[in-house]
mmCIF file of C-alpha atoms in Angstrom:
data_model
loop_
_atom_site.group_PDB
_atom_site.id
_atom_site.type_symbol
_atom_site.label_atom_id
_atom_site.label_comp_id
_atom_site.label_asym_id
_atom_site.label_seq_id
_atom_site.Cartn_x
_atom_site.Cartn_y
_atom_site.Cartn_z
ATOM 1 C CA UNK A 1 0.000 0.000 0.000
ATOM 2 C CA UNK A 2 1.110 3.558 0.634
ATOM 3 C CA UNK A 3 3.827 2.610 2.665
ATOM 4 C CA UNK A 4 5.559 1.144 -0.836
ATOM 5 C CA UNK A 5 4.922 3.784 -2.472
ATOM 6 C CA UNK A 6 6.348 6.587 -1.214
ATOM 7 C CA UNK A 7 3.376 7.979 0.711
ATOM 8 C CA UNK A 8 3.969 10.493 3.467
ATOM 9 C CA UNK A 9 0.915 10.716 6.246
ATOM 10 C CA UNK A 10 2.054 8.207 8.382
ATOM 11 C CA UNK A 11 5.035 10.701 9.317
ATOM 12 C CA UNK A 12 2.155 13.479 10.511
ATOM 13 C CA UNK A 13 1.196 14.191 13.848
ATOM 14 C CA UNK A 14 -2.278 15.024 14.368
ATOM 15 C CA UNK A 15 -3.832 16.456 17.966
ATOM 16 C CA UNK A 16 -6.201 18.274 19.311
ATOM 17 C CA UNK A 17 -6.523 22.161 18.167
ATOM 18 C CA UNK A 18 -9.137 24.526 17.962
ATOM 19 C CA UNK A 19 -9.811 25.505 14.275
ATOM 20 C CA UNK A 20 -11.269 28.922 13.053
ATOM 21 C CA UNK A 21 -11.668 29.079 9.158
ATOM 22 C CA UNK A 22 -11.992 32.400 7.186
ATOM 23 C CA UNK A 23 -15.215 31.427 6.066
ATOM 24 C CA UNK A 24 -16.618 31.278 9.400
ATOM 25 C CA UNK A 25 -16.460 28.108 10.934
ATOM 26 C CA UNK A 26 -15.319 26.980 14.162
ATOM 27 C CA UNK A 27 -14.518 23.695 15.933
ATOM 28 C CA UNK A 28 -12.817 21.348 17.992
ATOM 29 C CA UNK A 29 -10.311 18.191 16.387
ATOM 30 C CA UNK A 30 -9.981 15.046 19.009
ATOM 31 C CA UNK A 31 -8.971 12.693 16.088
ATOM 32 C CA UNK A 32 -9.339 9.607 18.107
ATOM 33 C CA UNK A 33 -7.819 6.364 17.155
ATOM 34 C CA UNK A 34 -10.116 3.799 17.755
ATOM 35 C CA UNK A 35 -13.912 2.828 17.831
ATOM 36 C CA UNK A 36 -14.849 4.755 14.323
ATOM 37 C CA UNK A 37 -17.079 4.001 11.621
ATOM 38 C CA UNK A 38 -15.030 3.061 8.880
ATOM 39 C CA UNK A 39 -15.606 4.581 5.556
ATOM 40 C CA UNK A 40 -16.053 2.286 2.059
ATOM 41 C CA UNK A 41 -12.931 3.415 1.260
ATOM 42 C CA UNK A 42 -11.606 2.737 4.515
ATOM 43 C CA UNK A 43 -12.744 -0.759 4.867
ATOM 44 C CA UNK A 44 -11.572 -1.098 1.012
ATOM 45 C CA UNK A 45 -7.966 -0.390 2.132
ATOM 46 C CA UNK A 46 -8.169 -3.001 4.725
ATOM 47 C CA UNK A 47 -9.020 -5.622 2.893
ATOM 48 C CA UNK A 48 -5.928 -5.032 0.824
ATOM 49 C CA UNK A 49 -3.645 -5.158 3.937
ATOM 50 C CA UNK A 50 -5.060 -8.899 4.302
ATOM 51 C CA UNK A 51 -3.860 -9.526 0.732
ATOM 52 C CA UNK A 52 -0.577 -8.088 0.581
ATOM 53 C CA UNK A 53 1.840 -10.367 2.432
ATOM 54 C CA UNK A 54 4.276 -7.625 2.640
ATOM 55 C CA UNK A 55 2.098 -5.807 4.487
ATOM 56 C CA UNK A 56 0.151 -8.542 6.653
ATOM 57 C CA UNK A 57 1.727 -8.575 9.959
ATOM 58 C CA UNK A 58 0.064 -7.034 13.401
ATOM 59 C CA UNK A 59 1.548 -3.887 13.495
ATOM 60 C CA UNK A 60 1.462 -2.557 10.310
ATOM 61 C CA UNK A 61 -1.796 -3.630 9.888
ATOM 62 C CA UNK A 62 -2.499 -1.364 13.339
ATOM 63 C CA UNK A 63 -0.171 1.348 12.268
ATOM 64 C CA UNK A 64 -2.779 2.207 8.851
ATOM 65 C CA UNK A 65 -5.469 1.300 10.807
ATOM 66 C CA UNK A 66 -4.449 4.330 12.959
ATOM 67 C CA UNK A 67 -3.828 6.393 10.017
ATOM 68 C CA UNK A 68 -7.280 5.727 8.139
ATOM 69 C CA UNK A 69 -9.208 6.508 11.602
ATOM 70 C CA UNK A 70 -7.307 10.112 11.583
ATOM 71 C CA UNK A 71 -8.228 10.477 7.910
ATOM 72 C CA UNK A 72 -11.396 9.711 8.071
ATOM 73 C CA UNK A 73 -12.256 11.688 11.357
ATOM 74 C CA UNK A 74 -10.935 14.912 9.428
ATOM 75 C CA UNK A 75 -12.994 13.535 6.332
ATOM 76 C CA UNK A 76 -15.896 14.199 8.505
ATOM 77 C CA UNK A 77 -15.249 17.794 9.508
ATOM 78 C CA UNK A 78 -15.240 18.275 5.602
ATOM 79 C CA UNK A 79 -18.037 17.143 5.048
ATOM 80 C CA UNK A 80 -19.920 19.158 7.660
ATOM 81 C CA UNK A 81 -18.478 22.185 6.636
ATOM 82 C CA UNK A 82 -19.555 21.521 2.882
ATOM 83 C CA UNK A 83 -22.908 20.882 4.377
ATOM 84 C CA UNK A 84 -23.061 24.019 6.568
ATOM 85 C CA UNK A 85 -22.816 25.830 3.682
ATOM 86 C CA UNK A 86 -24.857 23.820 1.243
ATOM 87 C CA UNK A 87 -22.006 22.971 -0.944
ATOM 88 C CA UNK A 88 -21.846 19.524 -2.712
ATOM 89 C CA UNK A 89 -18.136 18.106 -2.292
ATOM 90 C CA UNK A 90 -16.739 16.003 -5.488
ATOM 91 C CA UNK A 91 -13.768 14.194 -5.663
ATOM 92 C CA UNK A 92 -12.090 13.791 -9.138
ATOM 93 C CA UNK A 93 -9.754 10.695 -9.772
ATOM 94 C CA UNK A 94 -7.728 9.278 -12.389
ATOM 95 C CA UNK A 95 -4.453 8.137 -13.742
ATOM 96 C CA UNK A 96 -2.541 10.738 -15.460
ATOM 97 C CA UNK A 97 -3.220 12.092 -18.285
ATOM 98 C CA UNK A 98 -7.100 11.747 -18.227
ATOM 99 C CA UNK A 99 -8.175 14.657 -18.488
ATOM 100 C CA UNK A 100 -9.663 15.847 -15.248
ATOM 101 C CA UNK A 101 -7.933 19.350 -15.153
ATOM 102 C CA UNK A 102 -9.308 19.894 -19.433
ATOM 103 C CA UNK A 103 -12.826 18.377 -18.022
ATOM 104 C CA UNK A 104 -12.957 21.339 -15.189
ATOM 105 C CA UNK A 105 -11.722 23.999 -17.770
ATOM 106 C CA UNK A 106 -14.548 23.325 -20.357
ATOM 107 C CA UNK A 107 -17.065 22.694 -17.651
ATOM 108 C CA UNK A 108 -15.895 26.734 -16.885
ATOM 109 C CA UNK A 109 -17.471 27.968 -19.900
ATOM 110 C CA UNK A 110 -20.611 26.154 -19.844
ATOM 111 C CA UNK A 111 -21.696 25.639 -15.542
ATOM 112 C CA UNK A 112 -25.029 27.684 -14.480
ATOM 113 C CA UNK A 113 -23.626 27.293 -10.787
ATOM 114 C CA UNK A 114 -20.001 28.366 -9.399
ATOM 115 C CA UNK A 115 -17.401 26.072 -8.398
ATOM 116 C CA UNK A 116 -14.072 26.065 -6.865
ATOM 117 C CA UNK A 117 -11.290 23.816 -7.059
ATOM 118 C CA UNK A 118 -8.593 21.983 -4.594
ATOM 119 C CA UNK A 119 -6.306 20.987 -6.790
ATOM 120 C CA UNK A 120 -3.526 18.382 -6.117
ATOM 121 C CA UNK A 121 -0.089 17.646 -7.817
ATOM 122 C CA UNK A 122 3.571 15.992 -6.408
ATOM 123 C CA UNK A 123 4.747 18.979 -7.759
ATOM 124 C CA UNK A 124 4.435 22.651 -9.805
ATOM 125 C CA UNK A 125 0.739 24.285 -9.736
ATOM 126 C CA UNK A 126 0.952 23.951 -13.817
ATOM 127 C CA UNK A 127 -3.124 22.632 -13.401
ATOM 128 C CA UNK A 128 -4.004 25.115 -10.446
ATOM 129 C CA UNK A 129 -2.204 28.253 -12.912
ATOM 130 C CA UNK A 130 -4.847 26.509 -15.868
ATOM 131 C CA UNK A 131 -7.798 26.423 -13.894
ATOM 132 C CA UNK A 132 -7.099 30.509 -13.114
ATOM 133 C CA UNK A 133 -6.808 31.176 -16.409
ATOM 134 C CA UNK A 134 -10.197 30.452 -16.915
ATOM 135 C CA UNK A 135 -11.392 32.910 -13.898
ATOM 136 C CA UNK A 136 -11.363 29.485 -11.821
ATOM 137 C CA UNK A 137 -11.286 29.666 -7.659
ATOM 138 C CA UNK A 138 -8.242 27.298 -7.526
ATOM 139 C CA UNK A 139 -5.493 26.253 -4.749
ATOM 140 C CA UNK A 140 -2.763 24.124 -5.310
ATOM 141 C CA UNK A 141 -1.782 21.381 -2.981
ATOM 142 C CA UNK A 142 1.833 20.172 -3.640
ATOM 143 C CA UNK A 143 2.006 16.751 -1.992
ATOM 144 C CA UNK A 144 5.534 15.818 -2.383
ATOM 145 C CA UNK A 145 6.166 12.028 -2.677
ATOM 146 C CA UNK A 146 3.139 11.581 -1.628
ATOM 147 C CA UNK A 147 0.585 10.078 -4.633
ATOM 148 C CA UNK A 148 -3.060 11.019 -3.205
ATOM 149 C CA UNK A 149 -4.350 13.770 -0.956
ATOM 150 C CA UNK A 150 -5.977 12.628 2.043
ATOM 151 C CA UNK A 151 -8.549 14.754 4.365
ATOM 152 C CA UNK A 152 -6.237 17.104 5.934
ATOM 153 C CA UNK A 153 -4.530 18.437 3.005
ATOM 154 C CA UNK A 154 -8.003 19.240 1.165
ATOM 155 C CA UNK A 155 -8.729 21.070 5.118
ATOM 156 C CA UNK A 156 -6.218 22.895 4.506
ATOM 157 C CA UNK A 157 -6.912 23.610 1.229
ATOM 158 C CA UNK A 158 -10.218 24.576 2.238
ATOM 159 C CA UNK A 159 -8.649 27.575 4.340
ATOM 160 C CA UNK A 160 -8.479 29.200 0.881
ATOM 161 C CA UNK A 161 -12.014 29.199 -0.528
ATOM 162 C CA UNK A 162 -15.085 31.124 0.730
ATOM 163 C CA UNK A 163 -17.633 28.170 0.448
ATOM 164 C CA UNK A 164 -20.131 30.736 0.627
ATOM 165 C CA UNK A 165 -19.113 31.864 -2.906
ATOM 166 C CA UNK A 166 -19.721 28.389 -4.447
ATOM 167 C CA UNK A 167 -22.154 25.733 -5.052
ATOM 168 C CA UNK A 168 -19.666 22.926 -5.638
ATOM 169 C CA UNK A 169 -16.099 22.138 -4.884
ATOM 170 C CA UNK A 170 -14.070 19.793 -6.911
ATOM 171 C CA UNK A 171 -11.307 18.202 -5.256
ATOM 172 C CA UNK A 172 -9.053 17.475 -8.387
ATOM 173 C CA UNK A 173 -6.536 14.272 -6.765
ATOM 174 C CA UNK A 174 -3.269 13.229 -7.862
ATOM 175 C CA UNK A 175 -3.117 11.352 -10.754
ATOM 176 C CA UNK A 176 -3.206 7.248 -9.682
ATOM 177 C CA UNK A 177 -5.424 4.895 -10.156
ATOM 178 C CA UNK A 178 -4.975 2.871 -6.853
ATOM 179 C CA UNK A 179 -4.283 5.329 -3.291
ATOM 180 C CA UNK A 180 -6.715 7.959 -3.778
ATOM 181 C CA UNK A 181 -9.514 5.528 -3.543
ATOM 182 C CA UNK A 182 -8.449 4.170 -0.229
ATOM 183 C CA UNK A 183 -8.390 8.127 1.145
ATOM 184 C CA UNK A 184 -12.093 10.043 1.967
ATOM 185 C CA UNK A 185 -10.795 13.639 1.401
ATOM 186 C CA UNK A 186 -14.651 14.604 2.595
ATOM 187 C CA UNK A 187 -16.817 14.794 -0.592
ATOM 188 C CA UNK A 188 -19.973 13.856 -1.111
ATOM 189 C CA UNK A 189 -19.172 11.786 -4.531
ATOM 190 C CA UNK A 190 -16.792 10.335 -6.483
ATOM 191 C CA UNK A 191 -16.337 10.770 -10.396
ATOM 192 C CA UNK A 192 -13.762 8.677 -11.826
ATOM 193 C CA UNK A 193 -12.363 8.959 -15.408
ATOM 194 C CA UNK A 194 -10.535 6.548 -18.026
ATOM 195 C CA UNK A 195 -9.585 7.565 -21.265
ATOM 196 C CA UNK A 196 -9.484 5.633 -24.252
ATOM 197 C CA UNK A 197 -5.711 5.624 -24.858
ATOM 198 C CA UNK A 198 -5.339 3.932 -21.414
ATOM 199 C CA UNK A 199 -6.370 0.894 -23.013
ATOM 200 C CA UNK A 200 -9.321 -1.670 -22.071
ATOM 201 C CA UNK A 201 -7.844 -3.310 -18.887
ATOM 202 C CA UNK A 202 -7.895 -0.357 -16.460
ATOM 203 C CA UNK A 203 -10.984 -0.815 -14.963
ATOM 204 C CA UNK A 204 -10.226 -4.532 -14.486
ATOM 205 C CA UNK A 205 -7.170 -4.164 -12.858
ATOM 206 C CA UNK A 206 -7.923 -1.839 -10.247
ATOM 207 C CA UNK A 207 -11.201 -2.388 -8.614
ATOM 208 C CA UNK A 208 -10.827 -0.642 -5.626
ATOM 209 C CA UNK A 209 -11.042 2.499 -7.330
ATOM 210 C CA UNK A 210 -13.676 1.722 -9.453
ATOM 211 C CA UNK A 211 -16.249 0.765 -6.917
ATOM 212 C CA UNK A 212 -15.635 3.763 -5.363
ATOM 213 C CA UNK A 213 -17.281 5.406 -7.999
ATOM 214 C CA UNK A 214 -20.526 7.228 -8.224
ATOM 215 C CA UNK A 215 -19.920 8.130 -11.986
ATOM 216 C CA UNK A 216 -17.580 6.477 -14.171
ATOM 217 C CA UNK A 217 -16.461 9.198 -17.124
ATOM 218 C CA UNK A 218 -15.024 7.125 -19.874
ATOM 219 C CA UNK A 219 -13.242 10.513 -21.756
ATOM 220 C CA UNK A 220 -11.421 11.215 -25.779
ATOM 221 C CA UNK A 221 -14.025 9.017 -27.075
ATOM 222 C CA UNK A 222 -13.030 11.069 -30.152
ATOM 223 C CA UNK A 223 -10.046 8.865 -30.621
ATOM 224 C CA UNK A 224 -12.019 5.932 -30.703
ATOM 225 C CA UNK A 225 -11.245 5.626 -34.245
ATOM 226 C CA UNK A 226 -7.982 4.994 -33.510
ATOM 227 C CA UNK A 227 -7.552 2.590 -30.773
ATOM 228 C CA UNK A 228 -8.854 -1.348 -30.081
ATOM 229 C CA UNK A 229 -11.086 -0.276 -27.516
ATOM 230 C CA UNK A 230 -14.325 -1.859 -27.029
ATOM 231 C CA UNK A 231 -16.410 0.447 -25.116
ATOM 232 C CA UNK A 232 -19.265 -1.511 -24.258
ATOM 233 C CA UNK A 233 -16.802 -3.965 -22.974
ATOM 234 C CA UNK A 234 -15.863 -1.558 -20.262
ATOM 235 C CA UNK A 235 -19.028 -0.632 -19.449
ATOM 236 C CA UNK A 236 -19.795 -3.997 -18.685
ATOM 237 C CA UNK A 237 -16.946 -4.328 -16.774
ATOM 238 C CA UNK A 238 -17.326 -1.131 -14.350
ATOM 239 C CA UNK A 239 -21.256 -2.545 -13.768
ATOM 240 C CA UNK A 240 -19.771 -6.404 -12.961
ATOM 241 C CA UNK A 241 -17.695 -4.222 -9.778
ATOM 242 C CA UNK A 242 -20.760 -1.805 -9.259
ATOM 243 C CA UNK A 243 -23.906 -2.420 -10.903
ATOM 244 C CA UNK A 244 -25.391 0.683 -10.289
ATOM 245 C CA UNK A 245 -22.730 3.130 -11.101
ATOM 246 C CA UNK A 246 -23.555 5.392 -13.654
ATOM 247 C CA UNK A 247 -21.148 5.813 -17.127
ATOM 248 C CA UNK A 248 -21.161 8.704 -19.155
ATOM 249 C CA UNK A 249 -18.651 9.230 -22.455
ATOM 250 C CA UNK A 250 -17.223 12.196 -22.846
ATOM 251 C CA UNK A 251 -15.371 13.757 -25.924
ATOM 252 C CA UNK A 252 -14.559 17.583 -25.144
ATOM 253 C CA UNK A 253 -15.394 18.826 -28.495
ATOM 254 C CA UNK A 254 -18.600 17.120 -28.238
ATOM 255 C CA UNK A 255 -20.564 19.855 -26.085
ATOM 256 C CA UNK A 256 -23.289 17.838 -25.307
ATOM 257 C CA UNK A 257 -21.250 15.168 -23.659
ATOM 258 C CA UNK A 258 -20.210 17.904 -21.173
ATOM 259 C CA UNK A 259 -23.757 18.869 -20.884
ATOM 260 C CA UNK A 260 -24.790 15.407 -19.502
ATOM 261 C CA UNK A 261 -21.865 15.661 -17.220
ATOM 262 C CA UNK A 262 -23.775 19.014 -16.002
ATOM 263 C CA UNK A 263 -26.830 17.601 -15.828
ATOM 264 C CA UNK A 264 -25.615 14.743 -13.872
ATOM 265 C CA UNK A 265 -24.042 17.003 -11.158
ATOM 266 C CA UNK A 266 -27.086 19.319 -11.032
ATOM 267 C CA UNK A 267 -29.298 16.435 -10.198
ATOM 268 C CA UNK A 268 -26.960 15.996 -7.539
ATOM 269 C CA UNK A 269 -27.582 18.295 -6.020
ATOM 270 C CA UNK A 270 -31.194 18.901 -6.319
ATOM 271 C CA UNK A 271 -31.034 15.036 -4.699
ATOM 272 C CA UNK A 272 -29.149 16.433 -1.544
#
């Protein structure tokens, strides 16, 4: 797991504080280590430790354990503060090179709500710089070696928007297919992309992230054309791991593709 691949958190110390945010909210942090609720993606991660024989031994096993709790006690304090202020929370994931960061710029010129964006990268704020460009509410979060963003670097990101300003936040994760699902950050959904260049085994080969998701974006169908990709295939494929997940395609020249992406979101969060 993270501790293989160069992941920091376990090196953070996390205590009690009194928080005040500039947009207004105040509270306490106990971050206790035992007796929580575990979230999906929580119990997803610990299932993995059982399968990972580098990894299966007592203490490590109570070392992440430790870690997730943390994460997903700060995940919670997210939430409620999207909540206070009626914002819906969505977490973007993908490998590299999907296209999350175009996705949010064209979504820019077409929205009929406002939106901010935590935006995470190992390094440079080359997306974050983008998103501004386009008149975007963006903050960069440089995470170092470490290949997701967990709950209390999208806090801390939060520091840096007015959630009164917005209707929906878009927490824009490092680019991996397998950590960031094992992290909440403290949305309310998860999209996922895969592009058709990736090739047709992605979804197959890592689950985890996959039934984490509340809509599946399968994006460039443009190129279609010009790759052995049978889409249907991997539609079938994301429904074996979650049959009810919803799948949209998405081609960025295609402005009704984005539109259905819209749609989707606004019914969202009519829903909430």
């Amino acid at each position: 797991m993270c501790k293989d691949c160069g992941c920091t958190i376990a090196g953070q110390e996390y205590h009690h504080h009194h928080d005040e945010h500039e947009h207004g909210i105040v509270h306490d942090h106990d971050h206790p280590h035992d007796n929580m609720l575990w979230s999906a993606s929580h119990q997803a991660a610990h299932e993995t430790l059982h399968h990972n024989p580098q990894l299966n031994d007592a203490k490590t096993i109570s070392v992440i354990k430790k870690i997730l709790d943390k994460n997903d006690h700060e995940a919670s304090h997210n939430r409620a503060h999207f909540d206070q202020h009626k914002v819906l929370g969505i977490n973007l994931m993908s490998s590299p090179g999907s296209g999350k960061t175009t996705l949010l710029e064209n979504l820019a010129d077409m929205v009929d709500f406002k939106f901010a964006v935590v935006e995470g990268d190992l390094e440079t704020s080359r997306d974050a710089d983008r998103l501004k460009a386009k008149g975007i509410n963006a903050v960069q979060i440089q995470t170092g070696s470490a290949c997701h963003l967990d709950a209390f670097m999208v806090h801390k990101g939060l520091h840096d928007i007015s959630l009164d300003d917005i209707d929906v936040c878009f927490v824009e994760n490092v680019g991996n297919l397998v950590c960031p699902a094992s992290y909440d950050v403290g949305t309310h959904l998860n999209i996922v992309l895969v592009s058709v260049p990736e090739g047709e085994d992605k979804i197959a080969k890592y689950p985890v992230m996959f039934r984490s998701a509340d809509l599946i974006l399968i994006t460039k169908t443009d190129l279609l054309p010009y790759f052995d990709y049978d889409i249907e295939k991997e539609k079938m494929e994301a429904r074996k791991l979650k049959p009810n997940v919803d799948i949209l395609e998405v081609n960025i020249k295609d402005k009704q593709s984005l539109q259905n992406v819209i749609d989707w979101i606004n019914f969202k969060r009519k829903m909430r």
